[in-house]
Each structure stands twice: as C-alpha cells, then as structure tokens.
Short mmCIF file of C-alpha atoms and ligand atoms in Angstrom, two decimals:
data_model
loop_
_atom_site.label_atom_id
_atom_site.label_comp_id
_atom_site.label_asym_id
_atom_site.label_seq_id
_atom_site.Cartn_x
_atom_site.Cartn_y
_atom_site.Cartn_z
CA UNK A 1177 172.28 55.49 -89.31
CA UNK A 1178 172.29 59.08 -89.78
CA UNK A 1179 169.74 61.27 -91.55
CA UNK A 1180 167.27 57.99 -92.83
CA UNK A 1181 167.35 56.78 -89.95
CA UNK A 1182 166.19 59.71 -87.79
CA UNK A 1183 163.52 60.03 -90.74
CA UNK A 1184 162.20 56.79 -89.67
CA UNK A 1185 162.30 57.34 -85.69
CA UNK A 1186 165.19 54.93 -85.34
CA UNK A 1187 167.33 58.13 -84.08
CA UNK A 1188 169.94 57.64 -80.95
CA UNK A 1189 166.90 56.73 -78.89
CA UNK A 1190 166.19 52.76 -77.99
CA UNK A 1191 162.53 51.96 -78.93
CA UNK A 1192 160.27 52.03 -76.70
CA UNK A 1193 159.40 48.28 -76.29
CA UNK A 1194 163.17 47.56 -75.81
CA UNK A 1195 163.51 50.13 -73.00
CA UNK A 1196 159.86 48.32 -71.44
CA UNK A 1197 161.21 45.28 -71.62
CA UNK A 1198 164.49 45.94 -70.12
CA UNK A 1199 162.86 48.11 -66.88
CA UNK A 1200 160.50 44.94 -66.42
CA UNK A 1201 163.02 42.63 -66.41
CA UNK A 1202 164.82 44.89 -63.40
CA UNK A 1203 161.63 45.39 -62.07
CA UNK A 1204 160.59 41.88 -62.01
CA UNK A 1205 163.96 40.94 -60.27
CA UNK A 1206 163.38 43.23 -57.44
CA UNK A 1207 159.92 41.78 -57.30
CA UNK A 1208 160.88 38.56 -56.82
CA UNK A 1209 163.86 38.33 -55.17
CA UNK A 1210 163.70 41.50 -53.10
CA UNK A 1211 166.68 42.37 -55.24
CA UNK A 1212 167.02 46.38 -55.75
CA UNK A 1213 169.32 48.17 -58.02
CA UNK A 1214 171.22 49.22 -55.39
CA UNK A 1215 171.86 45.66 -54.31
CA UNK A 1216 172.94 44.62 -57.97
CA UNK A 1217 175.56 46.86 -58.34
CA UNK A 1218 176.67 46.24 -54.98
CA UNK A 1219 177.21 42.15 -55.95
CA UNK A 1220 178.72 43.87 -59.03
CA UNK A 1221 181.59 45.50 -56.75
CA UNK A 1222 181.78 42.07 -54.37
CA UNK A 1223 181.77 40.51 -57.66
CA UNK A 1224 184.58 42.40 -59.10
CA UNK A 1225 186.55 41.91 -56.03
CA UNK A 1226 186.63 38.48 -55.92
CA UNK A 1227 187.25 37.82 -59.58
CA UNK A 1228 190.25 40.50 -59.15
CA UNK A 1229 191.42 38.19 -57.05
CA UNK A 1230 192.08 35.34 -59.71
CA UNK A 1231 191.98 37.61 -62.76
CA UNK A 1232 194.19 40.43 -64.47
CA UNK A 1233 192.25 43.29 -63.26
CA UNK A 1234 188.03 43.04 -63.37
CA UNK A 1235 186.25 46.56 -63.73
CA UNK A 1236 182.69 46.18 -61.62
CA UNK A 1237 181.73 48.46 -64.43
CA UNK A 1238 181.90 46.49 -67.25
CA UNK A 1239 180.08 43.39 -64.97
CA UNK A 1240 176.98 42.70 -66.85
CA UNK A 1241 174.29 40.87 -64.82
CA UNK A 1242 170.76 39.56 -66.52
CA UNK A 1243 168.21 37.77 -65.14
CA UNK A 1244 167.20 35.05 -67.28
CA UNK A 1245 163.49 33.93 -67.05
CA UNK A 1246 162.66 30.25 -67.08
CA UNK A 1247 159.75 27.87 -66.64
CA UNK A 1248 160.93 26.12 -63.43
CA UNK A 1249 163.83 28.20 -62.83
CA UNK A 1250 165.53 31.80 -63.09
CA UNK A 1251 169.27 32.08 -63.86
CA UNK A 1252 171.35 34.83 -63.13
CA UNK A 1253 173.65 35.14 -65.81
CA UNK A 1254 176.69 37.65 -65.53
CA UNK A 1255 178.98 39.06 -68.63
CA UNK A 1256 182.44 39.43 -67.41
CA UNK A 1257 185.06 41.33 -70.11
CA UNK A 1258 188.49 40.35 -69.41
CA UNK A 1259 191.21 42.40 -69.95
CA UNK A 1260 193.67 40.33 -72.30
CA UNK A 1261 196.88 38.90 -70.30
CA UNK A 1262 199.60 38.83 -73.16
CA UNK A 1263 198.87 42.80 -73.69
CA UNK A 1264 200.05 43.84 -70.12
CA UNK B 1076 134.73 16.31 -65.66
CA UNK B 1077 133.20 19.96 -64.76
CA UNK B 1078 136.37 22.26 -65.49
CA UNK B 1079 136.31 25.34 -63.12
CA UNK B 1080 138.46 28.42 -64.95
CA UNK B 1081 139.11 31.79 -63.13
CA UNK B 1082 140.06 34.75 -65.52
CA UNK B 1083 142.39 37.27 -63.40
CA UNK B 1084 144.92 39.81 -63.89
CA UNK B 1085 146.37 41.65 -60.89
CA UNK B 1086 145.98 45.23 -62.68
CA UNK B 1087 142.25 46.15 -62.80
CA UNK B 1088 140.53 47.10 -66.98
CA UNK B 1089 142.93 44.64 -69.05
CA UNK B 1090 140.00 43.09 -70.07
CA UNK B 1091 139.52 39.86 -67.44
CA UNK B 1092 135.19 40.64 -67.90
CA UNK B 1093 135.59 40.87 -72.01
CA UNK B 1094 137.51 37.81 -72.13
CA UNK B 1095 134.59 35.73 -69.72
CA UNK B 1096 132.22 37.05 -71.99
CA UNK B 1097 133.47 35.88 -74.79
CA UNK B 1098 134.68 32.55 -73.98
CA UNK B 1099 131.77 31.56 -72.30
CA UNK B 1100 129.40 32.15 -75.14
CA UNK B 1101 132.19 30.95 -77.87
CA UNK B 1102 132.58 27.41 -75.52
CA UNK B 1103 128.59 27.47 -75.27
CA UNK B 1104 128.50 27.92 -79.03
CA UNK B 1105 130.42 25.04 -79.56
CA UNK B 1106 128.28 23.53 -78.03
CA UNK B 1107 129.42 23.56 -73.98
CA UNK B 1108 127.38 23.50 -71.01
CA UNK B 1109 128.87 26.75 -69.48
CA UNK B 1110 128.27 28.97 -66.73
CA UNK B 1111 130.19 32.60 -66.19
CA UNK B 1112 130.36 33.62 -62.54
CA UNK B 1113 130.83 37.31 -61.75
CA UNK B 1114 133.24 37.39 -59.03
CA UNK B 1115 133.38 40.86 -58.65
CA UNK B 1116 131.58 41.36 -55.76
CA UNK B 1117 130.61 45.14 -55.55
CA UNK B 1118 131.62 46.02 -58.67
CA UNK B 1119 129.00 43.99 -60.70
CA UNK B 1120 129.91 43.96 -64.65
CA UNK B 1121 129.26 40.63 -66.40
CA UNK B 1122 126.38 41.22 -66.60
CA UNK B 1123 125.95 44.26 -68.70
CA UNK B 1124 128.90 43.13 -70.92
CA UNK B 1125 126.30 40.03 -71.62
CA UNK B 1126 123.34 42.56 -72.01
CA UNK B 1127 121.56 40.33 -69.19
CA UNK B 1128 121.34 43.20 -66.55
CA UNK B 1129 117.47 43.08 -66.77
CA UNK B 1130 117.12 40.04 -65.72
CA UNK B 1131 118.49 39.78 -62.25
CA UNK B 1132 116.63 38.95 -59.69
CA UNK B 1133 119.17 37.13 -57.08
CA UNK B 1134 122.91 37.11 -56.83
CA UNK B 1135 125.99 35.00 -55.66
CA UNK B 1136 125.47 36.35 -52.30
CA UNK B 1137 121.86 35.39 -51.88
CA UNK B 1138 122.63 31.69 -52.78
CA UNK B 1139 125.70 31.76 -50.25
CA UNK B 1140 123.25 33.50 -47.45
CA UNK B 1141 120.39 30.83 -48.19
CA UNK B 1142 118.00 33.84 -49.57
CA UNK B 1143 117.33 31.58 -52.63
CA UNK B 1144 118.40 28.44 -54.53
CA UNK B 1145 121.68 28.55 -57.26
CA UNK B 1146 118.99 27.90 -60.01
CA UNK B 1147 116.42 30.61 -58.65
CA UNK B 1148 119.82 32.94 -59.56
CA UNK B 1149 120.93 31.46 -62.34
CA UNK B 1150 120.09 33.58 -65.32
CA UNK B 1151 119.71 31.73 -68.77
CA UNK B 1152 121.37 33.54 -71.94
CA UNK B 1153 119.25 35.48 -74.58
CA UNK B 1154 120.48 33.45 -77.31
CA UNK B 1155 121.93 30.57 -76.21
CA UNK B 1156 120.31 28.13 -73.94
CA UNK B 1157 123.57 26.15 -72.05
CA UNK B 1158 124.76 29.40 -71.17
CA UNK B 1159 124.11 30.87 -67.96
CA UNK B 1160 125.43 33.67 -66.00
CA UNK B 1161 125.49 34.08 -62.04
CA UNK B 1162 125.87 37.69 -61.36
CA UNK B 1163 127.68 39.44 -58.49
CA UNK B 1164 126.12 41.31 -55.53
CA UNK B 1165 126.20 45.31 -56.50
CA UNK B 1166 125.63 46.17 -53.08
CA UNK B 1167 127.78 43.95 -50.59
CA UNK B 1168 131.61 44.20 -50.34
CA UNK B 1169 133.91 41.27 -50.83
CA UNK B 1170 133.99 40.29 -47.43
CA UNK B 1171 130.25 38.81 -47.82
CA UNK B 1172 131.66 35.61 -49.20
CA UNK B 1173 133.85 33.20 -47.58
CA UNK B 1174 136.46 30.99 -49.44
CA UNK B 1175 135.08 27.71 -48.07
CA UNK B 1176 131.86 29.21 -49.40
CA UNK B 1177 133.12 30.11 -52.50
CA UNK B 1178 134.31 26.04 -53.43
CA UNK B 1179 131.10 25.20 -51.98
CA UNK B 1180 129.16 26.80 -54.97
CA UNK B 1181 131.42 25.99 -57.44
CA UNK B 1182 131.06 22.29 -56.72
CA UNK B 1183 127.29 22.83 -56.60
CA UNK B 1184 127.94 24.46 -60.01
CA UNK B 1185 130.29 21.30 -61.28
CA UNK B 1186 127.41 19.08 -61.13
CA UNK B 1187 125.61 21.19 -63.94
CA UNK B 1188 127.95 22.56 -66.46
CA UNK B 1189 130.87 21.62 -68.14
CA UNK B 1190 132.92 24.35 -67.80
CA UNK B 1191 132.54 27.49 -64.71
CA UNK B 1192 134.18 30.72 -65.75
CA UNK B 1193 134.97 32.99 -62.67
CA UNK B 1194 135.70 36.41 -63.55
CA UNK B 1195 138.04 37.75 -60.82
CA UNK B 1196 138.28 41.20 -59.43
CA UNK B 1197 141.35 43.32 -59.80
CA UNK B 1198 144.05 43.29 -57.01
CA UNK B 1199 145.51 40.53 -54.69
CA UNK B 1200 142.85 40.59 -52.21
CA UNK B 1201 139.98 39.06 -50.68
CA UNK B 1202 138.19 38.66 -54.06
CA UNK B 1203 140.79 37.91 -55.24
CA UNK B 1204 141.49 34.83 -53.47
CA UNK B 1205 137.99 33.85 -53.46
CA UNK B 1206 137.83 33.62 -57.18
CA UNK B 1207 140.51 31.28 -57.42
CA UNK B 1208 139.93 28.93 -54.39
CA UNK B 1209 137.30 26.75 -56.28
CA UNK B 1210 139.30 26.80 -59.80
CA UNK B 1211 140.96 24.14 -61.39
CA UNK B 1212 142.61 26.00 -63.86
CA UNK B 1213 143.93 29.98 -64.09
CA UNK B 1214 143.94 32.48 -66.90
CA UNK B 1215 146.08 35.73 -66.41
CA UNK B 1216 145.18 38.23 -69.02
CA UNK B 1217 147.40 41.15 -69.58
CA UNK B 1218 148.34 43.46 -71.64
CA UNK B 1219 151.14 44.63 -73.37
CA UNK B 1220 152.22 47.19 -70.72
CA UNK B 1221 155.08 47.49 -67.99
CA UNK B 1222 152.59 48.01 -65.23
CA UNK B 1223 150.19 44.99 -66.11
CA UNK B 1224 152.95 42.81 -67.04
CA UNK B 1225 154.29 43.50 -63.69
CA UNK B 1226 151.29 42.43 -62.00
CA UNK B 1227 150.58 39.51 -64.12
CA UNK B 1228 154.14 38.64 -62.79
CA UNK B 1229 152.51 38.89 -59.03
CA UNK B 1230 149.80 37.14 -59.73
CA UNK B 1231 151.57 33.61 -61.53
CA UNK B 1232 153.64 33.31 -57.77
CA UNK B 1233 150.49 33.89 -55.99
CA UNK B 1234 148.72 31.27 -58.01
CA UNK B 1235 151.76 28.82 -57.73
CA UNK B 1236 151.57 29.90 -53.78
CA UNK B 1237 147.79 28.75 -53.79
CA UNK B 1238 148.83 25.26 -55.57
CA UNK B 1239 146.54 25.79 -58.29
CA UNK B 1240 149.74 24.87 -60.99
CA UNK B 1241 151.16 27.65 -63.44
CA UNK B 1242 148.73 29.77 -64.76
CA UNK B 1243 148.18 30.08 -68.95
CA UNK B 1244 148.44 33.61 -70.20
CA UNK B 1245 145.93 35.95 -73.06
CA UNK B 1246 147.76 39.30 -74.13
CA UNK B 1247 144.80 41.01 -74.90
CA UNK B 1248 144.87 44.64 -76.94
CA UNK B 1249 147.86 43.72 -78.58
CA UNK B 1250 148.23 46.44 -81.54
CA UNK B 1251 150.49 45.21 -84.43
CA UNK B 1252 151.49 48.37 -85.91
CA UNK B 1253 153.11 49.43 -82.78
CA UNK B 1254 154.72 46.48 -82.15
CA UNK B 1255 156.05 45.89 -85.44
CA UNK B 1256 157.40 50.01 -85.14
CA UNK B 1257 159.14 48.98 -81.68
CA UNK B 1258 156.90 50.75 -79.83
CA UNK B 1259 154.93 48.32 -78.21
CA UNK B 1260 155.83 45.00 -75.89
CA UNK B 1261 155.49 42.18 -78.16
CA UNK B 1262 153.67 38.80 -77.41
CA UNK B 1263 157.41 37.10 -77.26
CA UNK B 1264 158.50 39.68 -75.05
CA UNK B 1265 156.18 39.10 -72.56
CA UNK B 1266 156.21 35.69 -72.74
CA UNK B 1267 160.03 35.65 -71.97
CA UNK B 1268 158.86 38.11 -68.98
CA UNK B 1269 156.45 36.23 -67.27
CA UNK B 1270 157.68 32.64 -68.68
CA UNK B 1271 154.61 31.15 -68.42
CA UNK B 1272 152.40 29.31 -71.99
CA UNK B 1273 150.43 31.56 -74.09
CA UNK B 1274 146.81 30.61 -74.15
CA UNK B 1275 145.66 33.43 -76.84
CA UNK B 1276 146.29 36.81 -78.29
CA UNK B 1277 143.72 39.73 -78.35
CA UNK B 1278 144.01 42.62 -80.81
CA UNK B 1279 143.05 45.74 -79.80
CA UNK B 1280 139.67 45.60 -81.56
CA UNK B 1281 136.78 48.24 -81.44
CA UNK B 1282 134.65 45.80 -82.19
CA UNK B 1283 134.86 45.41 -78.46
CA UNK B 1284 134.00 48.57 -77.84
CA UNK B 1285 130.45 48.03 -80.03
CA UNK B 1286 129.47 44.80 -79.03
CA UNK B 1287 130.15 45.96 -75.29
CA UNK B 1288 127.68 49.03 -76.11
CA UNK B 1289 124.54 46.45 -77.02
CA UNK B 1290 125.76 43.55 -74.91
CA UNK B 1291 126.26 41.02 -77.37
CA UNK B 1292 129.82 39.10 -77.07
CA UNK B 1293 132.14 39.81 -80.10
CA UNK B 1294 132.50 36.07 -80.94
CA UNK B 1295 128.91 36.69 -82.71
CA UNK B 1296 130.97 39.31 -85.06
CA UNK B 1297 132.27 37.29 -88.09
CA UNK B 1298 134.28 40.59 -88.78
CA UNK B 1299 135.59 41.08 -85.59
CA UNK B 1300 139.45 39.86 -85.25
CA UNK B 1301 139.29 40.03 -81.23
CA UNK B 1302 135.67 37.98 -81.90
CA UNK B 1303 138.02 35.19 -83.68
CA UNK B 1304 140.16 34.69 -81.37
CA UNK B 1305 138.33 34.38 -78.42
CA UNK B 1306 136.89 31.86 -80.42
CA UNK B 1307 140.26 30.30 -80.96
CA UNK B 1308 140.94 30.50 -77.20
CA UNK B 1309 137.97 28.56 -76.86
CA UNK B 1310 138.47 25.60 -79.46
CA UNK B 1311 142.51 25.68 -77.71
CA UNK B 1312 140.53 25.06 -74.11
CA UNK B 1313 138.76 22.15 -75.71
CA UNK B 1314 142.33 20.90 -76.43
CA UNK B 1315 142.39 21.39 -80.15
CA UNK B 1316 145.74 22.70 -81.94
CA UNK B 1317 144.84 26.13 -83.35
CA UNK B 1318 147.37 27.97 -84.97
CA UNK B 1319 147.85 31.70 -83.76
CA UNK B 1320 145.64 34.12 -86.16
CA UNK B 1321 147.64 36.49 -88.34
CA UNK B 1322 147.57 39.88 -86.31
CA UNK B 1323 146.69 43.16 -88.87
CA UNK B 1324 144.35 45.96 -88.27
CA UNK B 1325 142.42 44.98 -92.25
CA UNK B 1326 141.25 41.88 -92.94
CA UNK B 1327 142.22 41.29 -96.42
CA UNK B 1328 144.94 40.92 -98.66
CA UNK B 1329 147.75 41.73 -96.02
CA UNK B 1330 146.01 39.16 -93.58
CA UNK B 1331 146.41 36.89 -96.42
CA UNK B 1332 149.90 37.50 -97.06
CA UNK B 1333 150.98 37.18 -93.39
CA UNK B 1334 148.88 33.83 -93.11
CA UNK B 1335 151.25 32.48 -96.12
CA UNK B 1336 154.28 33.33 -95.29
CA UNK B 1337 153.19 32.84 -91.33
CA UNK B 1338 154.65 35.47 -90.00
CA UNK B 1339 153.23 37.67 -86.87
CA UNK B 1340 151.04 34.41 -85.80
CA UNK B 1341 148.78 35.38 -82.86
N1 ATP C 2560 140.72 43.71 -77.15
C1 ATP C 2560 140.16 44.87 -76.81
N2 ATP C 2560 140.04 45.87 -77.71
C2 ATP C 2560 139.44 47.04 -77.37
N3 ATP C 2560 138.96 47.31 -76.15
C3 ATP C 2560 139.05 46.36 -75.20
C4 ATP C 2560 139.65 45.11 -75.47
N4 ATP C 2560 139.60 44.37 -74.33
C5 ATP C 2560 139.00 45.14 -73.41
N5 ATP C 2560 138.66 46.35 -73.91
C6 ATP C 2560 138.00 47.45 -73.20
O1 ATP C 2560 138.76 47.74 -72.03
C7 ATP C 2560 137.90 48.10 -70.95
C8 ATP C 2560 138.18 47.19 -69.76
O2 ATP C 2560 137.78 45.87 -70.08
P1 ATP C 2560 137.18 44.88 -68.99
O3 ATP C 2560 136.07 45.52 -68.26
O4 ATP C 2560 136.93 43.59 -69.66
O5 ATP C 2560 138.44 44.77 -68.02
P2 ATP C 2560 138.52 44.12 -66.57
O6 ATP C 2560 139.88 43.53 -66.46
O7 ATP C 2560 137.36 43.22 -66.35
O8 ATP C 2560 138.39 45.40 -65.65
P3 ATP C 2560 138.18 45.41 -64.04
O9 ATP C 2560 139.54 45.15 -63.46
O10 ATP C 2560 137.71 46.79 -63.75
O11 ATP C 2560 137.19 44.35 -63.70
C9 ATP C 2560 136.48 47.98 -71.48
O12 ATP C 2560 136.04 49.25 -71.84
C10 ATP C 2560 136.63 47.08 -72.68
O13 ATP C 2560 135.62 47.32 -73.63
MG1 MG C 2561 135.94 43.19 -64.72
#
C-alpha cells in the first residue's frame, strides 16, 4: 500500500469500524453465553487436542473461532488450517 | 386494533425521546390517532422535546394514584389535534408505578388512540420493565457505537425473555462520511451484530438539535434529513414499503446521484 496509502489513513492500522465490530462480536459472545476470552482459547487448546488426535498435527494457534449471528440461531463456526499430509 | 409501541435502548441519550417525538407527530400527521407516553418517570423529557411543558397540569402518576382522570392529564398538541402527550411525574421515582398498573393505563389508553408510544427510560430496570409490560410491539434505537450496540444486544434477550417477540431496530446518528471512511459502524454491521430487522435509519442531523431548542418535532422540517425519515419510519409502521433514503450530509446533486445508482440506502 505504501506511501498513498498512508496518505489516505489506510496505513498498517485496521479501521476503526472493523476493529468495533470485531470487539462487539467478542463482546457480545461473552454476553450471551457467559463465554470469556479466556474460555475461547481454552476450547481452542481442547480443540486442538482432539483434532490432533485424528489429524497430522493441529496448532491451537492457527484455530479460528467466530461467532456467527443469526435470527433464530447463533453458530459457532471454527477455521481449522491443516497441515498438508503428502509434504511430511 | 390500538397498537401499543415502546421506544427503548438499554444505553441512556441515543435518542429513544427524539425518536417518540417524531413518530408520534409524523403518524398523527398522517393522519393517526396517537398518544406519546413519557415513561421516564423522574426524569420527565417528552415534554419539552414537544414544547408542551406549559401545559401540565397532571401526570402518569396522578391517573395511576386516582388524583385525576387519564383525560384531565392528557395534554392535546399545539398543532395537531389527534395528538396527545401524557407526561411523566418529575418528582416521584420509578417505583411509584406498578407493572399491573402500567397495562392497566395502556388499555385505558387503547380504547382512544390508534397507536400509544411509550418512551422508555434508560437501563434494565424498574422503568424499564414497566414501559414494556403494556406494549405490543418494541423499538430498540441505537447508535452506531460499541457500547450502545452492546446494550441494544441486552435489551433484544430481555424483550424475547418478556415474550413481547423480537424487537425492530432505528440506528439513529448514523454519519455517512465516517462510515464510508471506515471509521464508523455501519447500518449492515450492526445489523449482523444484533441480527434483528431494521425499522429506520437516523442521520446525525442538527436539525435535531434546532427543532429540540423551540420544541417543534423535525418531521415539520422539509429540509431536515433526520425529519424525513422519521417520517419514513412512520409510513413503514403503517405497513407501507419505503425504500431506505439516500444517506449524505447535502441535499442535492450527490443525494441525487446516490438515489440513482441506489447506493448507501438508509
Ligand atoms: N439524529 C440526531 N442528530 C443529532 N442529534 C441527535 C439525534 N438524535 C438525538 N440527538 C440528540 O441527542 C441527545 C439525546 O437524545 P434523546 O434525549 O432523544 O435520547 P434518550 O435516549 O431519550 O436519552 P435518555 O436515555 O436520557 O432518556 C439530545 O440532545 C438530542 O437532541
Ligand atoms: Mg429520553
């Protein structure tokens, strides 16, 4: 992006409205399911664990875990990188 | 059918008081039998947004503690003569009212008007409660904020909790430059937040500011872009399919341009 893009406020920083929105949606999860941040990355690790158990090798880390917001129901959707088999 | 509507928020000066000013003289424009009910007790507002603060003589709690009749309190608009405004007790706390006497004056009120709006204190409280016991319908205005989103988020289980269904939602002060810079929550996002249907969008307007100093409702300023779309809040209550007004701080030929091309729709 480089020097235009600094120019323009669209530096290294995440707007604003797209840092909001991303603290609500934690915030909003804790609300409502009594679910700290703490606890998340917890069910990351158990997460992790588990999967290890049935996958090449799952980093807790790399577990991505949104909370999806619906009319009748929330989903909990988790992003899971794999580590590709035929390269080990 | 009499349809009771409470406007609440959970975070206190989004603009719940604005918003019952304003839709109940655009619904009484249209020609609506409407009455606005301040159910702030203690913190009496509605009626200085309305410029009607002269004319009290009784409030809510002296119809609930027999002191005089609903009609005795009942104050009649300056300009328009189906609108009429029952005004909060300044000096009595929340406690003064009960819930069961709370649905017992709206349903007095039902028999009267078309439509009751119930402007509901700030908070999750007493008042709060009260405000919504007698509704058929919820509002949740918010704005575009992490704090009063949050609430509003409070607010839509405790109003599904008090089986009065999902509540609609008005983003009010919505300000289009900043959003369209990044630095502002958009409508959509908070929307996908709180997952509940939109019901209007507010600009940031100080035409509010103005018609709030001499007590007239902004609905009576053709200019005003907050003005029109309270009004379109109101036509969308009386079930008619209005499209979202384009959102930009001048009237003119950008408004124009965003209309065609229908982008930024409030
Ligand atoms: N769309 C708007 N544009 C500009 N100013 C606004 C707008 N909406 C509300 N305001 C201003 O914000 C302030 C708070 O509004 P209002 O009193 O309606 O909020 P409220 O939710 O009723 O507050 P409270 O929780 O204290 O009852 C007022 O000064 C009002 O004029
Ligand atoms: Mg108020």
């Amino acid at each position: 992006m480089g020097f235009l893009g600094n120019l323009f406020g669209g530096g290294r920083r995440d707007r604003s409205a797209s840092v909001a929105k991303q603290r609500l949606m934690m915030v909003l999860v804790d609300d409502r399911y009594k679910l700290t941040p703490d606890m998340l990355e917890q069910m990351k690790i158990e997460m992790a664990e588990v999967l290890s158990r049935y996958l090449p090798h799952v980093d807790s880390d790399q577990i991505e875990v949104t909370l999806l917001r619906g009319e009748a129901n929330d989903h909990l959707k988790a992003e899971i990188p794999l580590k590709r088999g035929r390269d080990e | 059918m009499a349809r009771v509507i409470t406007i609440t928020s959970g975070k206190g000066g989004v603009g719940k008081t604005t918003t019952t000013a304003n839709l109940g003289t655009a619904l009484a424009m249209r020609g609506a039998r409407v009455a606005v009910m301040d159910a702030d007790i203690g913190l009496r507002n509605l009626d200085v947004v309305m410029g009607l603060e002269n004319r009290i003589v009784y409030d809510l709690v002296d119809v609930v503690e027999g002191r005089a009749r609903l009609r005795q309190a009942l104050i009649k608009d300056k300009r328009l003569p189906e609108l009429c405004l029952l005004p909060a007790a300044q000096t009595r706390d929340k406690d003064a009212v009960s819930p069961e006497q709370m649905v017992y004056l709206t349903n007095q009120l039902r028999t009267e008007f078309d439509f009751i709006l119930i402007d509901s204190p700030a908070g999750i409280e007493g008042g709060f409660r009260n405000a919504i016991v007698g509704a058929d319908e919820v509002i949740i205005v918010t704005t575009p904020e992490v704090s009063a989103v949050r609430d509003a988020d409070r607010i839509v289980g405790l109003v599904e909790a008090a089986e009065k269904g999902t509540p609609s939602l008005i983003v009010n002060r919505i300000k289009p430059r900043l959003v369209n810079r990044g630095e502002m929550l958009s409508v959509e996002d908070v929307i996908e937040l709180l997952a509940i249907n939109l019901l209007g969008i507010v600009p940031d307007d100080e035409a509010i500011v103005t018609s709030t100093n001499r007590g007239e409702a902004a609905v009576y300023d053709q200019h005003s872009l907050a003005g029109r779309a309270f009004l379109n809040i109101a036509r969308r209550l009386n079930g008619e399919e209005v499209p979202f007004l384009p959102l930009q701080d001048q009237p003119g030929v950008l408004e124009r341009f965003f209309g065609i091309f229908g982008r930024r729709r409030t």
